[in-house]
Short mmCIF file of C-alpha atoms in Angstrom, two decimals:
data_model
loop_
_atom_site.label_atom_id
_atom_site.label_comp_id
_atom_site.label_asym_id
_atom_site.label_seq_id
_atom_site.Cartn_x
_atom_site.Cartn_y
_atom_site.Cartn_z
CA MET C 1272 143.92 202.12 279.99
CA SER C 1273 145.10 200.57 276.81
CA LEU C 1274 141.73 198.91 276.24
CA ASN C 1275 141.01 201.84 273.93
CA LYS C 1276 143.83 200.67 271.71
CA ILE C 1277 142.06 197.35 271.17
CA PHE C 1278 139.16 199.26 269.64
CA ASP C 1279 141.57 201.03 267.30
CA ILE C 1280 143.31 197.78 266.36
CA ALA C 1281 140.12 195.82 265.74
CA GLY C 1282 138.69 198.83 263.90
CA SER C 1283 141.72 199.01 261.62
CA GLY C 1284 141.34 195.28 260.95
CA MET C 1285 137.66 195.71 260.09
CA ALA C 1286 138.41 198.65 257.81
CA ALA C 1287 141.16 196.70 256.00
CA GLN C 1288 138.96 193.65 255.56
CA SER C 1289 136.09 195.75 254.23
CA ILE C 1290 138.43 197.29 251.66
CA ARG C 1291 139.47 193.78 250.68
CA LEU C 1292 135.80 192.77 250.43
CA ASN C 1293 135.15 195.86 248.34
CA ALA C 1294 137.95 194.99 245.92
CA THR C 1295 136.64 191.43 245.68
CA ALA C 1296 133.13 192.68 244.95
CA SER C 1297 134.48 194.95 242.23
CA ASN C 1298 136.48 192.09 240.72
CA ILE C 1299 133.53 189.70 240.67
CA ALA C 1300 131.20 192.36 239.28
CA ASN C 1301 133.65 193.08 236.46
CA ALA C 1302 134.63 189.47 235.80
CA ASP C 1303 132.99 189.57 232.37
CA SER C 1304 133.57 193.18 231.35
CA ALA C 1305 134.81 192.76 227.82
CA SER C 1306 137.05 195.22 226.04
CA SER C 1307 138.65 195.53 222.63
CA SER C 1308 142.12 196.64 223.74
CA THR C 1309 144.56 195.47 226.38
CA ASP C 1310 144.81 198.99 227.83
CA ASP C 1311 141.12 199.46 228.59
CA VAL C 1312 140.34 196.04 229.98
CA TYR C 1313 139.61 195.69 233.69
CA ARG C 1314 142.35 194.04 235.73
CA ALA C 1315 141.81 192.28 239.05
CA ARG C 1316 142.51 194.60 241.97
CA LYS C 1317 144.21 193.35 245.12
CA PRO C 1318 144.74 195.28 248.37
CA VAL C 1319 148.19 195.13 250.00
CA PHE C 1320 148.08 194.79 253.78
CA ALA C 1321 150.82 196.01 256.10
CA ALA C 1322 151.09 196.23 259.88
CA ILE C 1323 150.93 199.76 261.31
CA GLN C 1324 154.09 200.45 263.25
CA HIS C 1325 152.71 203.20 265.39
CA ASP C 1326 155.13 204.13 268.09
CA ALA C 1327 158.19 202.48 266.66
CA MET C 1328 160.17 205.58 267.51
CA MET C 1329 159.03 205.89 271.09
CA LYS C 1330 158.87 202.46 272.48
CA ASN C 1331 161.13 199.97 270.87
CA TRP C 1332 164.72 201.14 270.86
CA SER C 1333 166.17 197.84 271.83
CA ALA C 1334 163.94 195.88 269.47
CA MET C 1335 164.83 198.10 266.53
CA SER C 1336 168.55 197.83 267.12
CA MET C 1337 168.29 194.07 267.14
CA GLY C 1338 166.50 194.14 263.80
CA GLU C 1339 163.29 192.82 265.27
CA GLN C 1340 159.86 193.72 264.08
CA PRO C 1341 158.63 196.64 266.18
CA GLU C 1342 155.41 196.30 268.09
CA SER C 1343 152.60 197.19 265.74
CA GLN C 1344 149.23 198.79 266.30
CA GLY C 1345 146.78 197.35 263.82
CA VAL C 1346 146.72 196.87 260.09
CA GLN C 1347 146.54 199.26 257.16
CA VAL C 1348 146.01 198.97 253.43
CA LYS C 1349 149.22 200.15 251.81
CA GLY C 1350 147.67 200.38 248.40
CA ILE C 1351 145.68 198.54 245.80
CA ILE C 1352 147.58 196.86 243.02
CA GLU C 1353 146.34 195.56 239.70
CA SER C 1354 147.04 191.93 239.02
CA ASP C 1355 149.73 191.06 236.46
CA ALA C 1356 148.08 187.77 235.56
CA PRO C 1357 147.68 187.23 231.80
CA LEU C 1358 144.45 188.56 230.31
CA ASP C 1359 141.81 186.24 229.03
CA MET C 1360 141.77 186.56 225.20
CA ARG C 1361 138.81 184.90 223.59
CA PHE C 1362 138.32 184.39 219.86
CA GLN C 1363 134.84 185.84 219.23
CA PRO C 1364 134.78 187.38 215.75
CA ASP C 1365 131.06 188.14 215.97
CA HIS C 1366 131.41 190.17 219.16
CA PRO C 1367 130.92 193.92 218.62
CA LEU C 1368 134.08 194.62 220.65
CA ALA C 1369 136.27 192.19 218.72
CA ASP C 1370 139.54 193.63 217.34
CA GLU C 1371 140.69 193.21 213.74
CA ARG C 1372 141.97 189.68 214.44
CA GLY C 1373 138.63 188.69 216.01
CA TYR C 1374 139.80 188.63 219.67
CA VAL C 1375 137.97 190.09 222.65
CA MET C 1376 139.82 190.89 225.89
CA TYR C 1377 138.33 189.71 229.14
CA PRO C 1378 139.61 190.65 232.62
CA ASN C 1379 142.18 188.47 234.39
CA VAL C 1380 139.75 187.89 237.26
CA ASN C 1381 139.73 184.39 238.65
CA VAL C 1382 136.23 184.08 240.06
CA VAL C 1383 136.99 180.98 242.14
CA GLU C 1384 139.95 182.73 243.73
CA GLU C 1385 137.82 185.79 244.39
CA MET C 1386 135.15 183.72 246.11
CA ALA C 1387 137.77 182.16 248.38
CA ASP C 1388 139.14 185.64 249.08
CA MET C 1389 135.65 186.87 249.89
CA LEU C 1390 135.09 184.09 252.43
CA SER C 1391 138.47 184.71 254.02
CA ALA C 1392 137.80 188.46 254.26
CA SER C 1393 134.37 188.01 255.81
CA ARG C 1394 135.73 185.49 258.33
CA SER C 1395 138.55 187.83 259.30
CA PHE C 1396 136.06 190.69 259.61
CA GLN C 1397 133.97 188.54 261.92
CA THR C 1398 137.01 187.75 264.06
CA ASN C 1399 137.73 191.44 264.47
CA VAL C 1400 134.10 192.07 265.45
CA ASP C 1401 134.42 189.35 268.09
CA VAL C 1402 137.58 190.97 269.42
CA MET C 1403 135.90 194.35 269.63
CA ASP C 1404 132.91 192.83 271.38
CA ALA C 1405 135.15 191.15 273.94
CA ALA C 1406 137.02 194.42 274.52
CA LYS C 1407 133.69 196.17 275.02
CA THR C 1408 132.67 193.62 277.63
CA MET C 1409 136.02 194.02 279.39
CA MET C 1410 135.62 197.79 279.44
CA GLN C 1411 132.05 197.67 280.70
CA ARG C 1412 133.23 195.35 283.45
CA LEU C 1413 135.98 197.76 284.36
CA LEU C 1414 133.49 200.60 284.77
CA THR C 1415 131.71 198.64 287.47
CA LEU C 1416 134.86 198.31 289.58
CA GLY C 1417 134.13 198.94 293.23
CA GLN C 1418 130.36 198.82 292.87
CA MET Z 893 145.67 202.40 311.05
CA ALA Z 894 146.40 203.58 307.53
CA ILE Z 895 145.32 201.53 304.56
CA SER Z 896 148.07 200.99 302.00
CA PHE Z 897 146.38 200.54 298.65
CA ASP Z 898 149.32 198.64 297.22
CA LYS Z 899 149.17 196.11 300.01
CA ALA Z 900 145.39 195.92 300.08
CA LEU Z 901 145.01 195.32 296.36
CA GLY Z 902 147.90 192.91 296.15
CA ILE Z 903 148.96 191.39 292.86
CA HIS Z 904 145.62 191.82 291.15
CA GLN Z 905 146.03 195.33 289.82
CA GLN Z 906 149.23 194.36 287.99
CA ALA Z 907 147.57 191.18 286.78
CA LEU Z 908 144.61 193.14 285.40
CA GLN Z 909 146.90 195.60 283.61
CA LEU Z 910 148.88 192.72 282.11
CA ARG Z 911 145.68 191.07 280.91
CA VAL Z 912 144.74 194.29 279.13
CA ASP Z 913 148.20 194.54 277.56
CA ARG Z 914 148.06 190.93 276.44
CA ALA Z 915 144.59 191.46 274.96
CA GLU Z 916 146.07 194.30 272.94
CA VAL Z 917 148.90 192.14 271.60
CA LEU Z 918 146.49 189.32 270.69
CA ALA Z 919 144.03 191.74 269.06
CA ASN Z 920 146.91 193.00 267.00
CA ASN Z 921 147.76 189.46 265.88
CA LEU Z 922 144.16 188.92 264.82
CA ALA Z 923 143.97 192.22 262.95
CA ASN Z 924 147.11 191.23 261.04
CA ALA Z 925 145.94 187.69 260.29
CA ASP Z 926 146.16 188.41 256.55
CA THR Z 927 149.23 190.65 256.49
CA PRO Z 928 152.13 189.12 254.55
CA GLY Z 929 155.30 188.78 256.60
CA TYR Z 930 153.62 189.55 259.92
CA LYS Z 931 154.94 187.49 262.84
CA ALA Z 932 152.49 186.65 265.63
CA ARG Z 933 153.60 187.84 269.07
CA ASP Z 934 152.65 187.12 272.63
CA LEU Z 935 153.62 187.87 276.21
CA ASP Z 936 155.04 185.46 278.73
CA PHE Z 937 152.54 186.32 281.41
CA GLN Z 938 154.20 184.50 284.26
CA ALA Z 939 157.66 185.96 283.62
CA ILE Z 940 156.41 189.53 283.39
CA LEU Z 941 154.21 189.30 286.45
CA GLY Z 942 157.19 187.86 288.31
CA GLN Z 943 159.28 190.87 287.21
CA GLN Z 944 156.55 193.23 288.30
CA ILE Z 945 156.34 191.72 291.75
CA ALA Z 946 160.11 191.90 292.07
CA GLY Z 947 160.03 195.54 290.97
CA GLN Z 948 157.23 196.40 293.33
CA GLY Z 949 159.42 195.70 296.32
CA GLN Z 950 161.90 198.32 295.12
CA GLY Z 951 159.17 200.92 294.73
CA GLN Z 952 159.06 200.87 290.95
CA SER Z 953 156.62 199.27 288.61
CA LEU Z 954 159.09 197.39 286.47
CA ALA Z 955 162.69 196.56 287.18
CA MET Z 956 164.85 197.20 284.14
CA GLN Z 957 168.56 196.71 283.86
CA THR Z 958 170.72 199.26 282.10
CA THR Z 959 174.07 197.85 281.14
CA ASN Z 960 175.19 200.84 279.08
CA GLY Z 961 175.14 204.57 279.80
CA LYS Z 962 173.41 205.21 276.50
CA HIS Z 963 170.41 203.07 277.40
CA LEU Z 964 167.20 205.03 277.64
CA PRO Z 965 165.08 204.61 280.75
CA LEU Z 966 161.64 203.14 280.30
CA SER Z 967 159.23 205.95 281.01
CA SER Z 968 156.00 205.13 282.77
CA GLU Z 969 154.03 206.70 279.90
CA ALA Z 970 155.41 204.18 277.46
CA GLY Z 971 153.35 201.50 279.17
CA MET Z 972 154.38 198.72 281.44
CA LEU Z 973 155.79 196.51 278.75
CA ALA Z 974 159.39 196.46 277.76
CA SER Z 975 159.83 195.49 274.15
CA ASP Z 976 161.87 192.40 275.06
CA ALA Z 977 158.83 191.11 276.92
CA LEU Z 978 157.13 190.55 273.60
CA MET Z 979 158.09 187.24 272.07
CA TYR Z 980 157.35 185.61 268.76
CA ARG Z 981 155.03 182.66 268.56
CA THR Z 982 156.35 179.42 267.13
CA PRO Z 983 154.14 178.77 264.11
CA SER Z 984 152.40 175.43 263.87
CA GLN Z 985 151.54 175.90 260.21
CA PRO Z 986 153.79 178.56 258.68
CA SER Z 987 152.45 180.01 255.46
CA ILE Z 988 154.43 180.84 252.37
CA ASP Z 989 153.92 184.62 252.66
CA GLY Z 990 155.77 184.68 255.99
CA ASN Z 991 152.70 185.21 258.15
CA THR Z 992 152.69 183.15 261.34
CA VAL Z 993 149.24 184.08 262.67
CA ASP Z 994 146.95 181.14 263.32
CA SER Z 995 143.53 182.80 263.70
CA GLN Z 996 141.93 179.98 265.64
CA GLU Z 997 144.78 179.75 268.10
CA GLU Z 998 144.91 183.50 268.57
CA LEU Z 999 141.16 183.76 269.06
CA ALA Z 1000 141.23 180.95 271.60
CA GLU Z 1001 144.06 182.69 273.47
CA PHE Z 1002 142.19 185.99 273.28
CA MET Z 1003 139.03 184.52 274.76
CA LYS Z 1004 141.01 182.71 277.44
CA ASN Z 1005 142.72 185.97 278.26
CA ALA Z 1006 139.33 187.70 278.50
CA MET Z 1007 138.15 185.08 280.98
CA ASP Z 1008 141.34 185.48 283.02
CA TYR Z 1009 140.72 189.21 282.93
CA GLN Z 1010 137.31 188.63 284.46
CA ALA Z 1011 138.88 186.48 287.13
CA SER Z 1012 141.46 189.17 287.95
CA PHE Z 1013 138.68 191.73 287.94
CA ARG Z 1014 136.64 189.73 290.40
CA PHE Z 1015 139.60 189.42 292.75
CA LEU Z 1016 140.29 193.14 292.54
CA ASN Z 1017 136.63 193.98 293.01
CA GLY Z 1018 136.54 191.69 296.01
CA ARG Z 1019 139.42 193.60 297.57
CA PHE Z 1020 137.59 196.87 297.05
CA LYS Z 1021 134.42 195.44 298.51
CA GLY Z 1022 136.35 194.22 301.51
CA MET Z 1023 137.80 197.68 302.04
CA LEU Z 1024 134.39 199.27 301.63
CA SER Z 1025 132.81 197.08 304.23
CA ALA Z 1026 135.77 197.77 306.53
CA ILE Z 1027 135.23 201.52 306.13
CA LYS Z 1028 131.49 201.30 306.67
CA GLY Z 1029 131.93 198.99 309.61
CA GLU Z 1030 128.89 196.96 308.77
#
């Protein structure tokens, strides 16, 4: 029964969303971590999602030859990238971390954006939990077949 | 009188299997709701079930045409779905990153599919119960 696959798919979605939530938490926590140089300053981290193409080799010969997207089996985090957005340079000559020109580097974290990302991640997580719950109900039902 | 399981269970076992397969496809859409470039997919339930019924008459689970000698046969282990049975959903609100998953729509379809699964299950269970009472002779 391929009901087991639904658990894997929803589980991969939950794992990916929790990584996204983790990155968001790290970004918000470090939103005000000052630094004196551009190399040391914290940069916003973003996870990159990609669909898992599990059995692309086994199942989808015709689809592959037509250049279609093969049937996928869940989602994975391909990697975590650091944002290229410009850093926040603030003129604070009295700050202990200020450089010789009086500037302090702050991370390029956009807190409003991160909050929106956090809500989206927790909603998506919830959706995957719902899916898993429904799959569980379906499976429990199936076990009572013939009773 | 011999009981033929295929005849006794009717269409419902294929319907139940298709509901499970469709649940998998929809769960996949929901898991990839935030994946850039992911295209939402779905099954045409009626068309596939029609194919299955047509194939059942010929003693195979799924009729598949091979128009070229190099075509690979669909093995039973690869599942009941041919890849061309999976179609792409027409997006109602396409996003700029190329993702066409609409979470609400997919979740609604998923829940509807789960209810239809229960319906198919009840029918199948009813067939089994009928057979049981026939065997017991109560």
